[in-house]
PDB file of C-alpha atoms in Angstrom:
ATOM      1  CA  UNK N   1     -16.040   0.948 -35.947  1.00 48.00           C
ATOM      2  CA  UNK N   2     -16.284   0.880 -32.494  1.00 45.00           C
ATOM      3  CA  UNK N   3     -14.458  -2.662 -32.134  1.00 47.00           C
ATOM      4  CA  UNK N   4     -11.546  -1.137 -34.108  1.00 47.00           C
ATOM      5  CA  UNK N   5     -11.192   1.611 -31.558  1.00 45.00           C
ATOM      6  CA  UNK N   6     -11.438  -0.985 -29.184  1.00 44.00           C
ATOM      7  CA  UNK N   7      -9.008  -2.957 -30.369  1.00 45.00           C
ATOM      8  CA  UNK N   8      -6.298   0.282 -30.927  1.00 47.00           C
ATOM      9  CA  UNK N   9      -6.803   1.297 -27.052  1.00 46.00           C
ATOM     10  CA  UNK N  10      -6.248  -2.893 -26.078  1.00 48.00           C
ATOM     11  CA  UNK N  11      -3.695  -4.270 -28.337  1.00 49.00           C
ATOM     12  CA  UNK N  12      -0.248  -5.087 -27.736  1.00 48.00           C
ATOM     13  CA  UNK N  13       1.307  -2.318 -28.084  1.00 49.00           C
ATOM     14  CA  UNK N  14       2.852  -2.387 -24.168  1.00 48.00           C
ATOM     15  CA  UNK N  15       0.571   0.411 -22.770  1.00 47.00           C
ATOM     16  CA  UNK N  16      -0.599   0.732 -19.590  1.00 46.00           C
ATOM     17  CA  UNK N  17      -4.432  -0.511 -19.042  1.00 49.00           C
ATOM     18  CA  UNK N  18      -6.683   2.523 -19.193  1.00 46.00           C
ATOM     19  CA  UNK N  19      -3.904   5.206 -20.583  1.00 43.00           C
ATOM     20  CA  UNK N  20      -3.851   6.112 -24.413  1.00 50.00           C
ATOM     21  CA  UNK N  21      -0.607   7.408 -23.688  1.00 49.00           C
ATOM     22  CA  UNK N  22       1.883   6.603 -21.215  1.00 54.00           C
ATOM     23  CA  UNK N  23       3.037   9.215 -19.087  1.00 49.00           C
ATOM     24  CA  UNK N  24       6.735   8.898 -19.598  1.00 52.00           C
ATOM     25  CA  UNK N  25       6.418   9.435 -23.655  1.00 51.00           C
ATOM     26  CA  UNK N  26       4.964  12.975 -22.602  1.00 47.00           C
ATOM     27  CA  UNK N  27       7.368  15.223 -23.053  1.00 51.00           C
ATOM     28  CA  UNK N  28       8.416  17.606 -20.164  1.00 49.00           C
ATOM     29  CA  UNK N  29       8.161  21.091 -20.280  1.00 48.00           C
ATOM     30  CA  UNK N  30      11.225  23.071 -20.451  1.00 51.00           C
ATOM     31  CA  UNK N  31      13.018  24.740 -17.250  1.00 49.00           C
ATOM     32  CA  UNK N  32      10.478  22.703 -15.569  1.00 44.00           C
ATOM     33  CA  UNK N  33      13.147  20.444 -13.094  1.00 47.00           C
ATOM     34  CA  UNK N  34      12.334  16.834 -12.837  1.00 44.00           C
ATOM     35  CA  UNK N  35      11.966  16.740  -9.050  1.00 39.00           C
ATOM     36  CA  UNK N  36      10.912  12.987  -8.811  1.00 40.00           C
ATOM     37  CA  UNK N  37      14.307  11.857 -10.777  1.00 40.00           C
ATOM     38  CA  UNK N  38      16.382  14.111  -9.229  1.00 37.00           C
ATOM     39  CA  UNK N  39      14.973  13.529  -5.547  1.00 37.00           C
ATOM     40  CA  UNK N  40      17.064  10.617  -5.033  1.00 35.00           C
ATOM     41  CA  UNK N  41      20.094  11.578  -6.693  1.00 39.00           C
ATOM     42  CA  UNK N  42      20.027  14.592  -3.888  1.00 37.00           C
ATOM     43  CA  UNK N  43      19.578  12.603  -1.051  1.00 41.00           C
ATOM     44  CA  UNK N  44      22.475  10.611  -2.140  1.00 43.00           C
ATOM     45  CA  UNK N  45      24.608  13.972  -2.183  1.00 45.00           C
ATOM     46  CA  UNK N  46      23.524  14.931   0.585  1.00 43.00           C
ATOM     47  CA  UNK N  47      23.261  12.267   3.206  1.00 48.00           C
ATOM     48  CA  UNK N  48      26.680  12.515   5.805  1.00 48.00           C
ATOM     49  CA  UNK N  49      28.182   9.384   7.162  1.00 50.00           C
ATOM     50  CA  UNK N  50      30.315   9.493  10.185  1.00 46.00           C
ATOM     51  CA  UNK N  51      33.191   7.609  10.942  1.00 49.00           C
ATOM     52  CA  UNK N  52      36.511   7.319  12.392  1.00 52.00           C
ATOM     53  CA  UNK N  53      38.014   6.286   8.877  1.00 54.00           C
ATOM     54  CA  UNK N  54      37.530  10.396   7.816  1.00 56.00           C
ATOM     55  CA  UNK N  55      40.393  11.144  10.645  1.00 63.00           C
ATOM     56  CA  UNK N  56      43.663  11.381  10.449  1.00 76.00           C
ATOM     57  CA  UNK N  57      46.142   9.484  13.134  1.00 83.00           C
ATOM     58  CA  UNK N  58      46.832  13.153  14.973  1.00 83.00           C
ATOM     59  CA  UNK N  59      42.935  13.650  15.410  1.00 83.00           C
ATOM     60  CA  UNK N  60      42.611  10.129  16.519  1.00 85.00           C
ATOM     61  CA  UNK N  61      45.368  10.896  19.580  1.00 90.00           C
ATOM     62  CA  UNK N  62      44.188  13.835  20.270  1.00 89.00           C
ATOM     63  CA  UNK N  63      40.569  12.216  20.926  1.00 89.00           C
ATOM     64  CA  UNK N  64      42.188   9.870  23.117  1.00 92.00           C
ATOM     65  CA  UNK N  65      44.108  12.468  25.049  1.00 94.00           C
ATOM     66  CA  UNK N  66      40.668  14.713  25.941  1.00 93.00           C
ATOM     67  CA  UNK N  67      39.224  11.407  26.970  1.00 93.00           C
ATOM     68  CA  UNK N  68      41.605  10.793  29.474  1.00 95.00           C
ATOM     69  CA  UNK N  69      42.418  14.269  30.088  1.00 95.00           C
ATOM     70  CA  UNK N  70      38.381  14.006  31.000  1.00 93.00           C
ATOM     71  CA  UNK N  71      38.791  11.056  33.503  1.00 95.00           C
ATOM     72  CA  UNK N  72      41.869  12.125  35.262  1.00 95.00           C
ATOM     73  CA  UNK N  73      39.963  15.582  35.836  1.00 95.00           C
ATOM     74  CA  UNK N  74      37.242  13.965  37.463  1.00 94.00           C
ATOM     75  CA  UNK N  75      39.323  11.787  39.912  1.00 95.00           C
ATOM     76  CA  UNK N  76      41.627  15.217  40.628  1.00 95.00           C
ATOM     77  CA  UNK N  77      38.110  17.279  41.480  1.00 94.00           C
ATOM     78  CA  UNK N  78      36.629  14.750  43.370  1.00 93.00           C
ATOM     79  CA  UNK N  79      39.373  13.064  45.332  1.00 93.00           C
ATOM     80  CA  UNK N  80      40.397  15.469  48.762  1.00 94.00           C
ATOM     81  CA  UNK N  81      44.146  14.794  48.238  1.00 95.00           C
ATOM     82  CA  UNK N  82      45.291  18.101  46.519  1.00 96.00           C
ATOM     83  CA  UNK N  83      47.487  18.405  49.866  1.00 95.00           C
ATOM     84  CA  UNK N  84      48.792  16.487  52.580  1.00 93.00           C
ATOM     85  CA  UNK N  85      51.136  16.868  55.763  1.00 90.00           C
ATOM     86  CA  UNK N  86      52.928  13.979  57.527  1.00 87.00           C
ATOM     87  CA  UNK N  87      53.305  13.134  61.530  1.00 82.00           C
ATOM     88  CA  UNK N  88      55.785  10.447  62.695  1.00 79.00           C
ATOM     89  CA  UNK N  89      55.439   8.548  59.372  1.00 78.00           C
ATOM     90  CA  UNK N  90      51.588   9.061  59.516  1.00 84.00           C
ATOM     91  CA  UNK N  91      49.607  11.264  57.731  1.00 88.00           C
ATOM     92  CA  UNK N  92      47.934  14.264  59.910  1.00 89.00           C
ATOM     93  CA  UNK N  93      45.842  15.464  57.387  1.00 91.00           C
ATOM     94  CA  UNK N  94      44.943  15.949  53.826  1.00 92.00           C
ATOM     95  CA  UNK N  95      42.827  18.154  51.624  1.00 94.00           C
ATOM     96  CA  UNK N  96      40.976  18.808  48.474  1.00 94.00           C
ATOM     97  CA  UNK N  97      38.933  21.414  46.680  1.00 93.00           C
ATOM     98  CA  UNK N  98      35.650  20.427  48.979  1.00 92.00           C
ATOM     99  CA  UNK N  99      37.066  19.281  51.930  1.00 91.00           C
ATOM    100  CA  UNK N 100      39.344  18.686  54.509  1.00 91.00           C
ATOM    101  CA  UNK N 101      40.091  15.866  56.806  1.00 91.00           C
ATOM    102  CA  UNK N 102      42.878  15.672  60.110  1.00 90.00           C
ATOM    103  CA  UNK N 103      43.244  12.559  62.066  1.00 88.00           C
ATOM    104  CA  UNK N 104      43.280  12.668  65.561  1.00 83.00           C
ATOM    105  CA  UNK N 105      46.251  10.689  66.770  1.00 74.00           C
ATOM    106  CA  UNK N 106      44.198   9.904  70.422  1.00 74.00           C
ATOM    107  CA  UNK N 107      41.704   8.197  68.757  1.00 76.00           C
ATOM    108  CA  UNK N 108      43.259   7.340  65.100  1.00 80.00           C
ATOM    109  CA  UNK N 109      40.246   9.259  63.741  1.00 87.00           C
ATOM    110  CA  UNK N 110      39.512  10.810  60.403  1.00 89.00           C
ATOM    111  CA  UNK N 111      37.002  14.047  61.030  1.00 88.00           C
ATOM    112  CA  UNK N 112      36.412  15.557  57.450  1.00 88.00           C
ATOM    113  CA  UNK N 113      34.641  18.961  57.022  1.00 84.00           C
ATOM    114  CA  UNK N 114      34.568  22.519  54.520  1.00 82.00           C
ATOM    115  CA  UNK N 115      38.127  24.310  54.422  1.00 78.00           C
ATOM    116  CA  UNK N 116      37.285  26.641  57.749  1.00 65.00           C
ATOM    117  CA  UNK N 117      37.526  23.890  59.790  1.00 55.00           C
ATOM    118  CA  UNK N 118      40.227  24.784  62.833  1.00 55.00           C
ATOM    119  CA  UNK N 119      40.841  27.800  60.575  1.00 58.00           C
ATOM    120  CA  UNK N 120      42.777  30.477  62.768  1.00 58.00           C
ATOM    121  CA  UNK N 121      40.771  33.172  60.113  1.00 64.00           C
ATOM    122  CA  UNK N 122      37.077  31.986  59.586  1.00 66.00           C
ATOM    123  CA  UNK N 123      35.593  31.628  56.367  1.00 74.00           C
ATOM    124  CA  UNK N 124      37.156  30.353  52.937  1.00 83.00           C
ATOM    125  CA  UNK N 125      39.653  32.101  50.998  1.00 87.00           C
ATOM    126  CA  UNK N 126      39.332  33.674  47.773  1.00 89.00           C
ATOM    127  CA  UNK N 127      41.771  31.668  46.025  1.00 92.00           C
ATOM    128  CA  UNK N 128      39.751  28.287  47.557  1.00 92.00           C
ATOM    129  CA  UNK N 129      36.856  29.360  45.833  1.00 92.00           C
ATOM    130  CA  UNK N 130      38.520  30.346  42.446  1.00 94.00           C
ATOM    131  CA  UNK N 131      39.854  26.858  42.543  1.00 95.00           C
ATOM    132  CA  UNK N 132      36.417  25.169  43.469  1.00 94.00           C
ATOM    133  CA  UNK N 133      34.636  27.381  40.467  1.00 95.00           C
ATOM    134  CA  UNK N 134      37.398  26.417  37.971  1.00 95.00           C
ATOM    135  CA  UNK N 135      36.668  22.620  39.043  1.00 94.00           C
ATOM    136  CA  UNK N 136      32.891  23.494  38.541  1.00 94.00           C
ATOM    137  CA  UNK N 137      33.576  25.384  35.149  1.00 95.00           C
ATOM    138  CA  UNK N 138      35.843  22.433  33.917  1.00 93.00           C
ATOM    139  CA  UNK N 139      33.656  19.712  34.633  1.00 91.00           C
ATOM    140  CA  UNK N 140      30.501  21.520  32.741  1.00 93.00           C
ATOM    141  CA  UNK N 141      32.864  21.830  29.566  1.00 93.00           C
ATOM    142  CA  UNK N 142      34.661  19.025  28.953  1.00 91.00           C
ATOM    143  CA  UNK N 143      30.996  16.853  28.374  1.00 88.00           C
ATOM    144  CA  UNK N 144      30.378  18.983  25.208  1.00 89.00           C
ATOM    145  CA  UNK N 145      34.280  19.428  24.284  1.00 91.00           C
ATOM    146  CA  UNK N 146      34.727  15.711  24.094  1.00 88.00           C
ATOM    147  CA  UNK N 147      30.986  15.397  21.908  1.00 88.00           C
ATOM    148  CA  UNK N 148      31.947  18.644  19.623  1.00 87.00           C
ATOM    149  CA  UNK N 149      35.777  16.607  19.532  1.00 84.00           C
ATOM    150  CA  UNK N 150      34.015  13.210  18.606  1.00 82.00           C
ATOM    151  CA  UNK N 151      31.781  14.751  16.052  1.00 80.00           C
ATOM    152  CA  UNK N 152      34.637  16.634  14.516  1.00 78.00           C
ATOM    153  CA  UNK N 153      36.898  13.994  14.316  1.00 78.00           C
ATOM    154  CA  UNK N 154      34.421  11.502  12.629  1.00 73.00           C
ATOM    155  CA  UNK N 155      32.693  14.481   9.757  1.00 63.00           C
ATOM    156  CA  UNK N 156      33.652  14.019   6.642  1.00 59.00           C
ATOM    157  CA  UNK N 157      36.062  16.811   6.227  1.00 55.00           C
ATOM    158  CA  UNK N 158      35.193  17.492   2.499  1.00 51.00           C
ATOM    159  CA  UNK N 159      31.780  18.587   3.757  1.00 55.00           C
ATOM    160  CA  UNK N 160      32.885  20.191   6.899  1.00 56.00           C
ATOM    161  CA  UNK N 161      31.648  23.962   7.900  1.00 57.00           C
ATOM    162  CA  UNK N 162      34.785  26.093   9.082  1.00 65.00           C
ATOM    163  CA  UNK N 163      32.967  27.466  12.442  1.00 72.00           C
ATOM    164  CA  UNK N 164      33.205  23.782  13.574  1.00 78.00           C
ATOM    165  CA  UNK N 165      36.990  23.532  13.035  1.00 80.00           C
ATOM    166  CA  UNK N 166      37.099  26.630  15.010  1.00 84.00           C
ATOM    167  CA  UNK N 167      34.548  25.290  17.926  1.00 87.00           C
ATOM    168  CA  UNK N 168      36.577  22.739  18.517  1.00 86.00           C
ATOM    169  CA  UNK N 169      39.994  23.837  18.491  1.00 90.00           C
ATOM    170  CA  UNK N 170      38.570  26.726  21.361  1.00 92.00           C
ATOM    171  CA  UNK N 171      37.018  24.364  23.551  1.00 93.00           C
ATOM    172  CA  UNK N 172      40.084  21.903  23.380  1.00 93.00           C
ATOM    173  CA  UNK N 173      42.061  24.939  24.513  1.00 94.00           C
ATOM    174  CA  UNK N 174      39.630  25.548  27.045  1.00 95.00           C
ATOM    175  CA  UNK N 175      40.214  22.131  28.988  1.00 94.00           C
ATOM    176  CA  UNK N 176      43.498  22.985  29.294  1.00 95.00           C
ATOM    177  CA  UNK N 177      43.438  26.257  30.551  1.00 96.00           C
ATOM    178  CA  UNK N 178      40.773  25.900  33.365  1.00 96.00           C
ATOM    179  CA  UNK N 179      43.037  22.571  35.264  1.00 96.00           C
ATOM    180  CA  UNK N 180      46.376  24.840  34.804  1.00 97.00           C
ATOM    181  CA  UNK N 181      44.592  27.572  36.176  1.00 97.00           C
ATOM    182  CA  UNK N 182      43.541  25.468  38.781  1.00 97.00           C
ATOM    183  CA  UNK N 183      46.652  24.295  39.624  1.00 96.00           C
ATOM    184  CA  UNK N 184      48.901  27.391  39.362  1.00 96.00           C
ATOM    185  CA  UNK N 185      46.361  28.877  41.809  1.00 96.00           C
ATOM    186  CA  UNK N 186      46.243  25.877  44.506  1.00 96.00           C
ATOM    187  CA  UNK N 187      50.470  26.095  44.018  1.00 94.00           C
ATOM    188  CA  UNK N 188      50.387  29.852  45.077  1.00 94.00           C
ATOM    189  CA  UNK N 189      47.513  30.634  47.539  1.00 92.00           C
ATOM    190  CA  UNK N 190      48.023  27.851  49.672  1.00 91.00           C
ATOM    191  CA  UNK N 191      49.405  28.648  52.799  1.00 89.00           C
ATOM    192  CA  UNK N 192      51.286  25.409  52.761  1.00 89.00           C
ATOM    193  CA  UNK N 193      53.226  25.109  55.876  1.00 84.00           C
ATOM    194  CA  UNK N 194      51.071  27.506  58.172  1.00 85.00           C
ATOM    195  CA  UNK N 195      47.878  25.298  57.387  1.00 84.00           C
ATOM    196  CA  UNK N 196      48.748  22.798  59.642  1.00 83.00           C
ATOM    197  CA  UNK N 197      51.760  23.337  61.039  1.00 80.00           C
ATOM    198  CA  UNK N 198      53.646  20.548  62.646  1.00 75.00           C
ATOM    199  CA  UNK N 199      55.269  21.859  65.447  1.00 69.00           C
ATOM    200  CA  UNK N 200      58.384  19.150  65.830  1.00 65.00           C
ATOM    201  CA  UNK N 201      60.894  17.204  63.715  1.00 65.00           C
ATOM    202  CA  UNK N 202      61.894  14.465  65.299  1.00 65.00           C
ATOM    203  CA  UNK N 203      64.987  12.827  64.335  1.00 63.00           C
ATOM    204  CA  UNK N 204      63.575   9.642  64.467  1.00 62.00           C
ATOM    205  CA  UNK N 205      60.233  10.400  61.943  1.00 68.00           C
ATOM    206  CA  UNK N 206      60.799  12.012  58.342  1.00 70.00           C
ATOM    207  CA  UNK N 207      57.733  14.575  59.138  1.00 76.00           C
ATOM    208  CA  UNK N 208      56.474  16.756  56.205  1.00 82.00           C
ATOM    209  CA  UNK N 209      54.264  19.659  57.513  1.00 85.00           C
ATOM    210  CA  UNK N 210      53.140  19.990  53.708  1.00 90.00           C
ATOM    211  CA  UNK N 211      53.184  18.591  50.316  1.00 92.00           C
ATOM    212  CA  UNK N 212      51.358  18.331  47.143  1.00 94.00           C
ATOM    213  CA  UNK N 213      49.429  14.971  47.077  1.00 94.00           C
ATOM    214  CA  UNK N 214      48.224  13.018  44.094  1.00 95.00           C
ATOM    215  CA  UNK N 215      44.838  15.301  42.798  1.00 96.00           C
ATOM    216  CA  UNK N 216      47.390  17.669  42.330  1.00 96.00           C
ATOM    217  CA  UNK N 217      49.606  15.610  40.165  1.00 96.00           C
ATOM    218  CA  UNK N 218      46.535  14.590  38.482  1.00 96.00           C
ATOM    219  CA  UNK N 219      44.931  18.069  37.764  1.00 96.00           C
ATOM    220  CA  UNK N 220      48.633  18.568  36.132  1.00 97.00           C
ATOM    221  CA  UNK N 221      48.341  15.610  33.825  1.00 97.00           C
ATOM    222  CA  UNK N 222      44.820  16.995  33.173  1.00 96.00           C
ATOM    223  CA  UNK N 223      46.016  20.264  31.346  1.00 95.00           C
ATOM    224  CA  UNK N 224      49.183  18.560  30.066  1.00 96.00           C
ATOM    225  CA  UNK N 225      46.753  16.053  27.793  1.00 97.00           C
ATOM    226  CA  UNK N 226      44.243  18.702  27.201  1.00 95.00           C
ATOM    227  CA  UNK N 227      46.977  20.971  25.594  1.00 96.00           C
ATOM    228  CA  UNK N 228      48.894  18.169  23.768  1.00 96.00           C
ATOM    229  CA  UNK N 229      45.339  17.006  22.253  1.00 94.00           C
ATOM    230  CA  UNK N 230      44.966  20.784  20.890  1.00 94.00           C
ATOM    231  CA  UNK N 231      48.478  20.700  19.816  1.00 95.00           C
ATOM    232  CA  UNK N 232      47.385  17.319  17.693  1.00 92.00           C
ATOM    233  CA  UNK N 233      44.542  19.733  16.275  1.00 89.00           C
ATOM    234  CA  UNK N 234      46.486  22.521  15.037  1.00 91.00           C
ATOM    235  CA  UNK N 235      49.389  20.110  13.620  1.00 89.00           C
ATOM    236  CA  UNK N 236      46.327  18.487  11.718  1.00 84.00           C
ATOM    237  CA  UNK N 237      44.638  21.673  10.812  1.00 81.00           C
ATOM    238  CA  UNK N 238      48.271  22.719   9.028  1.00 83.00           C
ATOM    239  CA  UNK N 239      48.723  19.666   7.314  1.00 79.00           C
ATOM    240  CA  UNK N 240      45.429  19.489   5.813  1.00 73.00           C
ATOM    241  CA  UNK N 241      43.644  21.262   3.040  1.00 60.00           C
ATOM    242  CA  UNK N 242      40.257  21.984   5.011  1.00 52.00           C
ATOM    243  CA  UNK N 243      37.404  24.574   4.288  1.00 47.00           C
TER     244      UNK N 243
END
């Protein structure tokens, strides 16, 4: 008797040492969900892979426009060549957002210091500070406009949340607006002429008491990338079917 049970529980019937039933002939319970089969199969759905092969060829361009729109901004902040005046084919000095440098033609020195230096009215203007806080603002932004740009531009758009659509298309706009800003304000509050006047002409020199240098041009090219890039966006957004 007992080697017959024995031999039931043992036999080669494919079980499982130790089980008298295997588990998966037990039938499940219904509306119970069968988490361990299904755990996979959700990770699958659910698992987001980036890449630039999700993009279309205006999102691509307009990527590549922030970036440089990024890098020009950076050489226009930092470089103190927003403004320049010539001196018998020399230049007498030249300026930026942070500083401001005359040569001395006695010595053929370069002294550089803040905007009030040999000011006739001491202290900086209000439109010099707008510009410097713009440069300031603009520099803070365009880190996380080019990462929120990047991010967008590689989603897969199938799966994409609308508020990020949104996100970005603001911030692009935003990179645009702060160097234009910039430079329509530098274009009208400069005093131009009067900063440094240049008291002679001589026939024999082509003197130029002021003129925009090349930040400026730079800080142009700046918004002019950073508002094609968001025109690349909206074409994009129009031709496309996105949620």
């Amino acid at each position: 008797m007992a080697s017959s049970i024995i031999s039931e529980s043992s036999g080669g019937d494919n079980q499982g040492r130790g089980y008298a039933v295997r588990p998966m002939d037990v039938d499940k319970p219904r509306g119970v969900p069968a988490i361990a089969a299904t755990t996979y199969s959700l990770d699958e759905e659910t698992k987001i892979s980036y890449s630039c092969h999700y993009a279309s060829l205006f999102l691509k361009l307009s990527s590549a426009l922030l970036g440089v729109s990024c890098v020009i901004q950076i050489i226009a902040i930092g470089a103190p060549y927003w403004s320049a005046g010539w001196r018998r084919d020399k230049m007498a000095w030249h300026e930026g957002i942070w500083m401001t440098c005359i040569r001395h033609e006695e010595d053929n020195k370069w002294i550089c210091s803040s905007y009030d230096y040999q000011n006739s009215k001491p202290g900086i203007p209000g439109w010099y500070s707008f510009t410097q806080a713009m440069g300031l603002i603009s520099i803070v932004v365009f880190l996380p406009t080019l990462m929120v740009n990047l991010f967008f531009t590689m989603h897969p758009k199938e799966k994409m949340f609308k508020g990020l659509r949104w996100f970005n298309l603001i911030l692009t706009g935003i990179t645009g607006l702060l160097p234009f800003m910039m430079v329509l304000t530098w274009g009208i509050g400069h005093p131009k002429d009067d900063r440094f006047p240049i008291n002679y002409n001589e026939k024999d020199y082509d003197d130029d008491p002021f003129e925009f240098h090349f930040s400026f041009v730079f800080e142009i090219f700046a918004f002019l990338f950073s508002f094609a890039a968001l025109a690349l966006e909206i074409i994009d957004f129009m031709r496309s079917n996105y949620e």
